[in-house]
Amino acid sequence: MRFSKTTEYAIRVMIYLSQHNTQRLSVQSLHKILRIPYKYLARLMRQLAHAGLVTVTQGKEGGYSLNRELNSIYLYQIVGVIEGLDSMDRCILGFSECNDAFPCSLHTSWEPLRSRIKEMMYNTTLLELQQQGEKI
Amino acid sequence: MRFSKTTEYAIRVMIYLSQHNTQRLSVQSLHKILRIPYKYLARLMRQLAHAGLVTVTQGKEGGYSLNRELNSIYLYQIVGVIEGLDSMDRCILGFSECNDAFPCSLHTSWEPLRSRIKEMMYNTTLLELQQQGEKI
DNA sequence: CATTATTACCACCTTTCGGTAGTAATATAA
DNA sequence: TTATATTACTACCGAAAGGTGGTAATAATG
């Protein structure tokens, strides 16, 4: 019951970028600060850029920064890039046929929770997260 | 944001056993009915037996059945066998230092959801699940 | 123009998860 | 007591996730 490590990385980077919104940050510096493996992070950043969540500038002095306003980048979008959006609609037991009319045994217990999680991800932007001001 | 496939298997098997509580079921039959890979399921059943969730009888006519009353086997125990109990207390971003006093940026958003999920797993027994009477 | 700091790209490596195969041990039943 | 249906155990296989290394392309700056 968790995000993949890559999704954790993605969220952490996006939050960090939102806390340093005006700057352009290199993979090197993000790697050092967030302690995410350099090459792996480099690939991840390209993926986020490809998905349009960040902009990238090549060459010396280049790097990454957010592509849009903080309040227009939603948590579900970040998760969606890595795990796919359907990960948030999935039956907890993995049955593709599971729905309210033909529920699996866990459906009644899980559905309200699933829907709250989804709601949270669809309502939370980087602005809210940035305003939380992590202490960690 | 999901259980591992193995955890899904484990829950499905336990629910099936609870629906056929009096019987002793072989891996062969469970495999055919639930369409879980035979040898993989065999190993999983041994794991569940080792954890004390099911009892096993060897030899011809042998097989598995629940070890305890339906209302004394909790969902968290099944998940715990496969993913470990700490999976339900884990910070959503993977920070071991994350807590209410020193939260990560997602903590405030995630904590209420995490705690509801945990609550559900600690309050749900096979009895409730069996009574759901899945249509799938 | 040469140097340097960066991203881009590609191939590979390692670990974990899911899955398979074969053989030994066990117990029932004919 | 022999055949058979089961679990037990161990080793291996394959795919996916996570991680590394090297080199080319790009662009700023001296």
mmCIF file of C-alpha atoms (C1' of nucleotides) in Angstrom:
data_model
loop_
_atom_site.group_PDB
_atom_site.id
_atom_site.type_symbol
_atom_site.label_atom_id
_atom_site.label_comp_id
_atom_site.label_asym_id
_atom_site.label_seq_id
_atom_site.Cartn_x
_atom_site.Cartn_y
_atom_site.Cartn_z
ATOM 1 C CA MET A 1 0.000 0.000 0.000
ATOM 2 C CA ARG A 2 2.376 2.620 -1.201
ATOM 3 C CA PHE A 3 3.766 4.674 -4.048
ATOM 4 C CA SER A 4 6.681 3.347 -6.031
ATOM 5 C CA LYS A 5 10.033 4.762 -5.031
ATOM 6 C CA THR A 6 10.168 6.585 -8.351
ATOM 7 C CA THR A 7 6.851 8.309 -7.591
ATOM 8 C CA GLU A 8 8.187 9.339 -4.190
ATOM 9 C CA TYR A 9 11.226 10.825 -5.924
ATOM 10 C CA ALA A 10 9.049 12.644 -8.439
ATOM 11 C CA ILE A 11 6.856 14.206 -5.764
ATOM 12 C CA ARG A 12 9.842 15.228 -3.684
ATOM 13 C CA VAL A 13 11.542 16.891 -6.643
ATOM 14 C CA MET A 14 8.386 18.703 -7.673
ATOM 15 C CA ILE A 15 7.864 19.988 -4.150
ATOM 16 C CA TYR A 16 11.475 21.126 -3.975
ATOM 17 C CA LEU A 17 11.154 22.928 -7.303
ATOM 18 C CA SER A 18 8.022 24.633 -6.030
ATOM 19 C CA GLN A 19 9.918 25.847 -2.983
ATOM 20 C CA HIS A 20 12.558 27.366 -5.264
ATOM 21 C CA ASN A 21 10.206 28.357 -7.975
ATOM 22 C CA THR A 22 12.170 31.163 -9.547
ATOM 23 C CA GLN A 23 15.417 29.249 -9.849
ATOM 24 C CA ARG A 24 16.659 26.929 -12.523
ATOM 25 C CA LEU A 25 18.147 23.848 -10.881
ATOM 26 C CA SER A 26 20.585 21.301 -12.268
ATOM 27 C CA VAL A 27 20.237 17.567 -11.735
ATOM 28 C CA GLN A 28 23.569 17.732 -9.952
ATOM 29 C CA SER A 29 22.261 20.121 -7.298
ATOM 30 C CA LEU A 30 18.912 18.361 -6.937
ATOM 31 C CA HIS A 31 20.784 15.097 -6.532
ATOM 32 C CA LYS A 32 22.965 16.500 -3.769
ATOM 33 C CA ILE A 33 20.141 18.203 -1.907
ATOM 34 C CA LEU A 34 17.492 15.500 -2.174
ATOM 35 C CA ARG A 35 19.911 12.561 -2.087
ATOM 36 C CA ILE A 36 18.330 10.829 -5.047
ATOM 37 C CA PRO A 37 20.750 8.780 -7.207
ATOM 38 C CA TYR A 38 22.173 11.147 -9.817
ATOM 39 C CA LYS A 39 21.706 9.223 -13.046
ATOM 40 C CA TYR A 40 18.356 7.874 -12.018
ATOM 41 C CA LEU A 41 17.193 11.368 -11.162
ATOM 42 C CA ALA A 42 18.509 12.652 -14.493
ATOM 43 C CA ARG A 43 16.294 10.171 -16.292
ATOM 44 C CA LEU A 44 13.337 11.015 -14.076
ATOM 45 C CA MET A 45 13.733 14.747 -14.755
ATOM 46 C CA ARG A 46 13.693 14.098 -18.491
ATOM 47 C CA GLN A 47 10.506 12.126 -17.980
ATOM 48 C CA LEU A 48 8.888 14.992 -16.046
ATOM 49 C CA ALA A 49 10.030 17.427 -18.734
ATOM 50 C CA HIS A 50 8.654 15.196 -21.450
ATOM 51 C CA ALA A 51 5.331 15.112 -19.600
ATOM 52 C CA GLY A 52 5.303 18.910 -19.541
ATOM 53 C CA LEU A 53 5.505 19.325 -15.770
ATOM 54 C CA VAL A 54 8.894 21.030 -15.857
ATOM 55 C CA THR A 55 10.818 23.033 -18.431
ATOM 56 C CA VAL A 56 14.378 22.225 -19.243
ATOM 57 C CA THR A 57 17.234 24.393 -20.446
ATOM 58 C CA GLN A 58 20.206 22.684 -21.996
ATOM 59 C CA GLY A 59 23.892 23.488 -21.847
ATOM 60 C CA LYS A 60 25.976 25.244 -19.234
ATOM 61 C CA GLU A 61 23.875 27.066 -16.620
ATOM 62 C CA GLY A 62 20.980 24.909 -17.756
ATOM 63 C CA GLY A 63 18.632 22.862 -15.622
ATOM 64 C CA TYR A 64 15.028 22.407 -14.645
ATOM 65 C CA SER A 65 12.243 24.561 -13.317
ATOM 66 C CA LEU A 66 8.490 24.296 -13.019
ATOM 67 C CA ASN A 67 6.590 24.770 -16.230
ATOM 68 C CA ARG A 68 3.368 26.170 -14.807
ATOM 69 C CA GLU A 69 1.931 28.065 -11.903
ATOM 70 C CA LEU A 70 2.106 26.283 -8.553
ATOM 71 C CA ASN A 71 -1.657 26.236 -8.255
ATOM 72 C CA SER A 72 -2.091 24.531 -11.591
ATOM 73 C CA ILE A 73 0.129 21.519 -10.953
ATOM 74 C CA TYR A 74 -1.851 18.795 -9.214
ATOM 75 C CA LEU A 75 -0.594 15.842 -7.263
ATOM 76 C CA TYR A 76 -2.532 13.445 -9.460
ATOM 77 C CA GLN A 77 -0.606 14.712 -12.480
ATOM 78 C CA ILE A 78 2.738 13.899 -10.914
ATOM 79 C CA VAL A 79 1.580 10.443 -9.842
ATOM 80 C CA GLY A 80 -0.020 9.971 -13.244
ATOM 81 C CA VAL A 81 3.258 10.532 -15.083
ATOM 82 C CA ILE A 82 4.938 7.693 -13.204
ATOM 83 C CA GLU A 83 2.225 5.204 -12.298
ATOM 84 C CA GLY A 84 -0.487 6.082 -14.776
ATOM 85 C CA LEU A 85 -3.809 7.631 -13.832
ATOM 86 C CA ASP A 86 -5.700 4.332 -13.724
ATOM 87 C CA SER A 87 -3.652 3.375 -10.665
ATOM 88 C CA MET A 88 -6.118 5.564 -8.773
ATOM 89 C CA ASP A 89 -9.217 3.739 -10.020
ATOM 90 C CA ARG A 90 -7.914 0.238 -9.587
ATOM 91 C CA CYS A 91 -9.799 -2.437 -7.665
ATOM 92 C CA ILE A 92 -7.908 -3.205 -4.480
ATOM 93 C CA LEU A 93 -7.866 -6.898 -5.389
ATOM 94 C CA GLY A 94 -6.978 -6.243 -9.012
ATOM 95 C CA PHE A 95 -10.281 -7.314 -10.585
ATOM 96 C CA SER A 96 -10.932 -5.318 -13.738
ATOM 97 C CA GLU A 97 -14.607 -6.308 -13.559
ATOM 98 C CA CYS A 98 -15.074 -4.966 -10.038
ATOM 99 C CA ASN A 99 -17.546 -2.102 -9.654
ATOM 100 C CA ASP A 100 -20.426 -0.980 -7.450
ATOM 101 C CA ALA A 101 -22.871 -3.337 -9.147
ATOM 102 C CA PHE A 102 -20.506 -6.316 -9.178
ATOM 103 C CA PRO A 103 -18.213 -5.710 -6.257
ATOM 104 C CA CYS A 104 -15.379 -7.872 -5.009
ATOM 105 C CA SER A 105 -15.435 -8.787 -1.323
ATOM 106 C CA LEU A 106 -13.303 -5.820 -0.353
ATOM 107 C CA HIS A 107 -15.073 -3.286 -2.549
ATOM 108 C CA THR A 108 -17.478 -1.953 0.075
ATOM 109 C CA SER A 109 -14.658 -1.473 2.552
ATOM 110 C CA TRP A 110 -12.164 -0.033 0.125
ATOM 111 C CA GLU A 111 -14.226 2.158 -2.185
ATOM 112 C CA PRO A 112 -14.806 5.050 0.260
ATOM 113 C CA LEU A 113 -11.104 5.151 1.073
ATOM 114 C CA ARG A 114 -10.033 4.940 -2.545
ATOM 115 C CA SER A 115 -12.333 7.742 -3.466
ATOM 116 C CA ARG A 116 -11.010 9.972 -0.673
ATOM 117 C CA ILE A 117 -7.447 9.361 -1.748
ATOM 118 C CA LYS A 118 -8.316 10.202 -5.313
ATOM 119 C CA GLU A 119 -10.180 13.303 -4.211
ATOM 120 C CA MET A 120 -7.171 14.456 -2.230
ATOM 121 C CA MET A 121 -4.864 13.979 -5.198
ATOM 122 C CA TYR A 122 -7.204 15.789 -7.532
ATOM 123 C CA ASN A 123 -7.595 18.717 -5.162
ATOM 124 C CA THR A 124 -4.044 19.174 -3.979
ATOM 125 C CA THR A 125 -1.685 21.419 -5.931
ATOM 126 C CA LEU A 126 1.966 22.195 -5.413
ATOM 127 C CA LEU A 127 0.833 25.506 -3.944
ATOM 128 C CA GLU A 128 -0.818 23.788 -0.980
ATOM 129 C CA LEU A 129 2.135 21.458 -0.533
ATOM 130 C CA GLN A 130 4.631 24.275 -0.744
ATOM 131 C CA GLN A 131 2.639 26.213 1.857
ATOM 132 C CA GLN A 132 2.803 23.286 4.274
ATOM 133 C CA GLY A 133 6.435 24.211 4.849
ATOM 134 C CA GLU A 134 7.878 20.802 5.660
ATOM 135 C CA LYS A 135 10.130 20.501 8.691
ATOM 136 C CA ILE A 136 12.058 17.581 7.358
ATOM 137 C CA MET B 1 -0.777 3.159 -4.590
ATOM 138 C CA ARG B 2 -1.664 -0.486 -4.342
ATOM 139 C CA PHE B 3 -1.049 -3.832 -2.729
ATOM 140 C CA SER B 4 1.515 -6.146 -4.243
ATOM 141 C CA LYS B 5 0.086 -8.874 -6.445
ATOM 142 C CA THR B 6 1.086 -11.408 -3.822
ATOM 143 C CA THR B 7 -0.949 -9.559 -1.191
ATOM 144 C CA GLU B 8 -3.929 -9.542 -3.542
ATOM 145 C CA TYR B 9 -3.525 -13.297 -3.948
ATOM 146 C CA ALA B 10 -3.297 -13.808 -0.206
ATOM 147 C CA ILE B 11 -6.446 -11.827 0.504
ATOM 148 C CA ARG B 12 -8.375 -13.600 -2.240
ATOM 149 C CA VAL B 13 -7.354 -17.012 -0.960
ATOM 150 C CA MET B 14 -8.226 -16.164 2.623
ATOM 151 C CA ILE B 15 -11.627 -14.858 1.562
ATOM 152 C CA TYR B 16 -12.232 -17.983 -0.474
ATOM 153 C CA LEU B 17 -11.265 -20.184 2.448
ATOM 154 C CA SER B 18 -13.633 -18.238 4.670
ATOM 155 C CA GLN B 19 -16.445 -18.879 2.216
ATOM 156 C CA HIS B 20 -15.710 -22.615 2.396
ATOM 157 C CA ASN B 21 -14.760 -22.630 5.994
ATOM 158 C CA THR B 22 -15.525 -26.237 6.828
ATOM 159 C CA GLN B 23 -13.644 -27.738 3.900
ATOM 160 C CA ARG B 24 -10.022 -28.623 3.481
ATOM 161 C CA LEU B 25 -8.822 -27.341 0.102
ATOM 162 C CA SER B 26 -5.803 -28.407 -1.932
ATOM 163 C CA VAL B 27 -3.527 -25.969 -3.727
ATOM 164 C CA GLN B 28 -4.587 -27.673 -6.931
ATOM 165 C CA SER B 29 -8.242 -26.775 -6.435
ATOM 166 C CA LEU B 30 -7.537 -23.269 -5.171
ATOM 167 C CA HIS B 31 -5.308 -22.740 -8.175
ATOM 168 C CA LYS B 32 -8.035 -23.794 -10.597
ATOM 169 C CA ILE B 33 -10.804 -21.812 -8.935
ATOM 170 C CA LEU B 34 -8.915 -18.610 -8.215
ATOM 171 C CA ARG B 35 -6.652 -18.797 -11.278
ATOM 172 C CA ILE B 36 -3.514 -18.076 -9.316
ATOM 173 C CA PRO B 37 -0.339 -19.723 -10.682
ATOM 174 C CA TYR B 38 -0.090 -23.158 -9.082
ATOM 175 C CA LYS B 39 3.468 -23.273 -7.820
ATOM 176 C CA TYR B 40 3.436 -19.675 -6.737
ATOM 177 C CA LEU B 41 0.235 -20.259 -4.826
ATOM 178 C CA ALA B 42 1.730 -23.367 -3.235
ATOM 179 C CA ARG B 43 4.549 -21.283 -1.858
ATOM 180 C CA LEU B 44 2.138 -18.592 -0.683
ATOM 181 C CA MET B 45 -0.015 -21.131 1.149
ATOM 182 C CA ARG B 46 3.035 -22.447 2.980
ATOM 183 C CA GLN B 47 3.807 -18.869 3.980
ATOM 184 C CA LEU B 48 0.278 -18.335 5.297
ATOM 185 C CA ALA B 49 0.504 -21.635 7.154
ATOM 186 C CA HIS B 50 3.862 -20.691 8.593
ATOM 187 C CA ALA B 51 2.335 -17.420 9.797
ATOM 188 C CA GLY B 52 -0.424 -19.378 11.515
ATOM 189 C CA LEU B 53 -3.308 -18.024 9.445
ATOM 190 C CA VAL B 54 -4.169 -21.406 7.959
ATOM 191 C CA THR B 55 -3.656 -24.996 9.032
ATOM 192 C CA VAL B 56 -2.195 -27.521 6.682
ATOM 193 C CA THR B 57 -2.676 -31.266 6.392
ATOM 194 C CA GLN B 58 -0.093 -33.221 4.448
ATOM 195 C CA GLY B 59 -0.461 -36.236 2.204
ATOM 196 C CA LYS B 60 -3.329 -37.454 0.097
ATOM 197 C CA GLU B 61 -6.619 -35.741 0.913
ATOM 198 C CA GLY B 62 -4.556 -33.049 2.539
ATOM 199 C CA GLY B 63 -4.778 -29.313 2.009
ATOM 200 C CA TYR B 64 -5.448 -26.022 3.721
ATOM 201 C CA SER B 65 -8.168 -24.536 5.858
ATOM 202 C CA LEU B 66 -8.529 -21.538 8.154
ATOM 203 C CA ASN B 67 -6.801 -21.855 11.471
ATOM 204 C CA ARG B 68 -9.057 -19.634 13.520
ATOM 205 C CA GLU B 69 -12.570 -18.279 13.740
ATOM 206 C CA LEU B 70 -13.600 -15.965 10.921
ATOM 207 C CA ASN B 71 -14.093 -13.079 13.306
ATOM 208 C CA SER B 72 -10.611 -13.401 14.704
ATOM 209 C CA ILE B 73 -8.694 -13.136 11.438
ATOM 210 C CA TYR B 74 -8.113 -9.500 10.555
ATOM 211 C CA LEU B 75 -7.238 -7.983 7.222
ATOM 212 C CA TYR B 76 -4.159 -6.315 8.688
ATOM 213 C CA GLN B 77 -2.820 -9.742 9.646
ATOM 214 C CA ILE B 78 -3.026 -11.003 6.087
ATOM 215 C CA VAL B 79 -1.395 -7.886 4.688
ATOM 216 C CA GLY B 80 1.147 -8.013 7.488
ATOM 217 C CA VAL B 81 2.316 -11.504 6.528
ATOM 218 C CA ILE B 82 3.198 -10.380 3.006
ATOM 219 C CA GLU B 83 4.135 -6.714 3.235
ATOM 220 C CA GLY B 84 4.984 -6.358 6.901
ATOM 221 C CA LEU B 85 2.939 -4.376 9.394
ATOM 222 C CA ASP B 86 5.069 -1.252 9.113
ATOM 223 C CA SER B 87 3.823 -0.827 5.552
ATOM 224 C CA MET B 88 0.721 0.658 7.181
ATOM 225 C CA ASP B 89 2.646 3.270 9.164
ATOM 226 C CA ARG B 90 4.979 4.339 6.441
ATOM 227 C CA CYS B 91 5.418 7.974 5.430
ATOM 228 C CA ILE B 92 3.941 8.460 1.973
ATOM 229 C CA LEU B 93 7.227 9.930 0.762
ATOM 230 C CA GLY B 94 9.327 7.283 2.486
ATOM 231 C CA PHE B 95 10.896 9.501 5.157
ATOM 232 C CA SER B 96 11.561 7.482 8.287
ATOM 233 C CA GLU B 97 11.851 10.708 10.288
ATOM 234 C CA CYS B 98 8.430 11.968 9.251
ATOM 235 C CA ASN B 99 5.886 12.436 12.038
ATOM 236 C CA ASP B 100 3.338 14.944 13.295
ATOM 237 C CA ALA B 101 5.991 17.131 14.878
ATOM 238 C CA PHE B 102 8.362 16.966 11.919
ATOM 239 C CA PRO B 103 6.119 16.350 8.951
ATOM 240 C CA CYS B 104 7.050 16.023 5.309
ATOM 241 C CA SER B 105 5.176 18.228 2.846
ATOM 242 C CA LEU B 106 2.540 15.598 2.186
ATOM 243 C CA HIS B 107 2.073 14.545 5.792
ATOM 244 C CA THR B 108 -0.894 16.796 6.581
ATOM 245 C CA SER B 109 -2.716 15.636 3.474
ATOM 246 C CA TRP B 110 -1.861 11.988 3.771
ATOM 247 C CA GLU B 111 -2.036 11.290 7.487
ATOM 248 C CA PRO B 112 -5.850 11.308 7.825
ATOM 249 C CA LEU B 113 -6.164 8.957 4.860
ATOM 250 C CA ARG B 114 -3.447 6.632 6.079
ATOM 251 C CA SER B 115 -5.019 6.431 9.462
ATOM 252 C CA ARG B 116 -8.443 5.593 7.995
ATOM 253 C CA ILE B 117 -6.954 2.844 5.857
ATOM 254 C CA LYS B 118 -5.191 1.408 8.860
ATOM 255 C CA GLU B 119 -8.341 1.654 10.940
ATOM 256 C CA MET B 120 -10.277 -0.230 8.281
ATOM 257 C CA MET B 121 -7.689 -2.995 8.146
ATOM 258 C CA TYR B 122 -7.584 -3.314 11.915
ATOM 259 C CA ASN B 123 -11.367 -3.468 12.181
ATOM 260 C CA THR B 124 -12.199 -5.743 9.295
ATOM 261 C CA THR B 125 -12.253 -9.505 9.808
ATOM 262 C CA LEU B 126 -12.857 -12.309 7.367
ATOM 263 C CA LEU B 127 -16.334 -12.561 8.823
ATOM 264 C CA GLU B 128 -17.300 -9.130 7.478
ATOM 265 C CA LEU B 129 -15.675 -9.827 4.147
ATOM 266 C CA GLN B 130 -17.326 -13.194 3.842
ATOM 267 C CA GLN B 131 -20.679 -11.592 4.631
ATOM 268 C CA GLN B 132 -20.202 -9.091 1.802
ATOM 269 C CA GLY B 133 -20.971 -11.939 -0.565
ATOM 270 C CA GLU B 134 -18.987 -10.830 -3.582
ATOM 271 C CA LYS B 135 -20.674 -10.924 -6.981
ATOM 272 C CA ILE B 136 -17.473 -11.388 -8.863
ATOM 273 C "C1'" DC C 1 37.513 29.296 -30.255
ATOM 274 C "C1'" DA C 2 38.329 26.320 -26.344
ATOM 275 C "C1'" DT C 3 36.681 25.007 -21.952
ATOM 276 C "C1'" DT C 4 33.220 23.756 -19.082
ATOM 277 C "C1'" DA C 5 28.759 22.663 -17.114
ATOM 278 C "C1'" DT C 6 25.077 21.046 -18.268
ATOM 279 C "C1'" DT C 7 21.196 17.793 -20.557
ATOM 280 C "C1'" DA C 8 20.301 13.662 -24.000
ATOM 281 C "C1'" DC C 9 20.712 9.150 -25.025
ATOM 282 C "C1'" DC C 10 21.832 4.350 -24.817
ATOM 283 C "C1'" DA C 11 23.359 0.240 -22.903
ATOM 284 C "C1'" DC C 12 24.024 -2.252 -19.132
ATOM 285 C "C1'" DC C 13 23.897 -3.910 -14.202
ATOM 286 C "C1'" DT C 14 21.437 -5.451 -9.681
ATOM 287 C "C1'" DT C 15 17.647 -6.441 -6.871
ATOM 288 C "C1'" DT C 16 13.070 -7.617 -6.139
ATOM 289 C "C1'" DC C 17 8.837 -9.669 -7.546
ATOM 290 C "C1'" DG C 18 6.351 -12.960 -9.787
ATOM 291 C "C1'" DG C 19 6.521 -17.439 -11.668
ATOM 292 C "C1'" DT C 20 8.313 -22.363 -12.918
ATOM 293 C "C1'" DA C 21 10.397 -27.086 -12.448
ATOM 294 C "C1'" DG C 22 11.750 -31.105 -10.246
ATOM 295 C "C1'" DT C 23 12.170 -34.089 -6.544
ATOM 296 C "C1'" DA C 24 11.521 -35.661 -1.726
ATOM 297 C "C1'" DA C 25 8.386 -36.427 2.108
ATOM 298 C "C1'" DT C 26 3.868 -37.660 3.746
ATOM 299 C "C1'" DA C 27 -0.402 -39.808 4.355
ATOM 300 C "C1'" DT C 28 -4.653 -41.869 2.455
ATOM 301 C "C1'" DA C 29 -6.943 -45.407 0.184
ATOM 302 C "C1'" DA C 30 -7.335 -49.305 -2.856
ATOM 303 C "C1'" DT D 1 1.850 -52.716 0.500
ATOM 304 C "C1'" DT D 2 1.623 -50.162 -3.494
ATOM 305 C "C1'" DA D 3 -0.271 -46.361 -6.002
ATOM 306 C "C1'" DT D 4 -1.707 -41.874 -5.685
ATOM 307 C "C1'" DA D 5 -2.643 -37.249 -4.228
ATOM 308 C "C1'" DT D 6 -1.059 -34.210 -1.760
ATOM 309 C "C1'" DT D 7 2.486 -30.743 0.737
ATOM 310 C "C1'" DA D 8 7.756 -29.418 1.461
ATOM 311 C "C1'" DC D 9 11.788 -27.781 -0.245
ATOM 312 C "C1'" DT D 10 15.166 -25.943 -3.237
ATOM 313 C "C1'" DA D 11 16.829 -24.073 -7.185
ATOM 314 C "C1'" DC D 12 16.188 -21.703 -10.974
ATOM 315 C "C1'" DC D 13 13.958 -18.415 -14.638
ATOM 316 C "C1'" DG D 14 12.026 -13.976 -16.485
ATOM 317 C "C1'" DA D 15 10.251 -9.433 -16.126
ATOM 318 C "C1'" DA D 16 10.132 -5.099 -13.897
ATOM 319 C "C1'" DA D 17 12.008 -1.657 -10.827
ATOM 320 C "C1'" DG D 18 15.781 0.686 -9.413
ATOM 321 C "C1'" DG D 19 20.442 2.201 -10.363
ATOM 322 C "C1'" DT D 20 25.104 2.996 -13.013
ATOM 323 C "C1'" DG D 21 28.441 4.343 -16.704
ATOM 324 C "C1'" DG D 22 29.982 6.337 -20.869
ATOM 325 C "C1'" DT D 23 29.640 9.338 -24.612
ATOM 326 C "C1'" DA D 24 27.386 12.789 -27.575
ATOM 327 C "C1'" DA D 25 24.968 17.178 -27.982
ATOM 328 C "C1'" DT D 26 24.300 21.808 -26.349
ATOM 329 C "C1'" DA D 27 25.121 26.302 -24.778
ATOM 330 C "C1'" DA D 28 27.361 29.738 -21.756
ATOM 331 C "C1'" DT D 29 31.610 31.959 -20.499
ATOM 332 C "C1'" DG D 30 36.514 33.042 -20.431
#
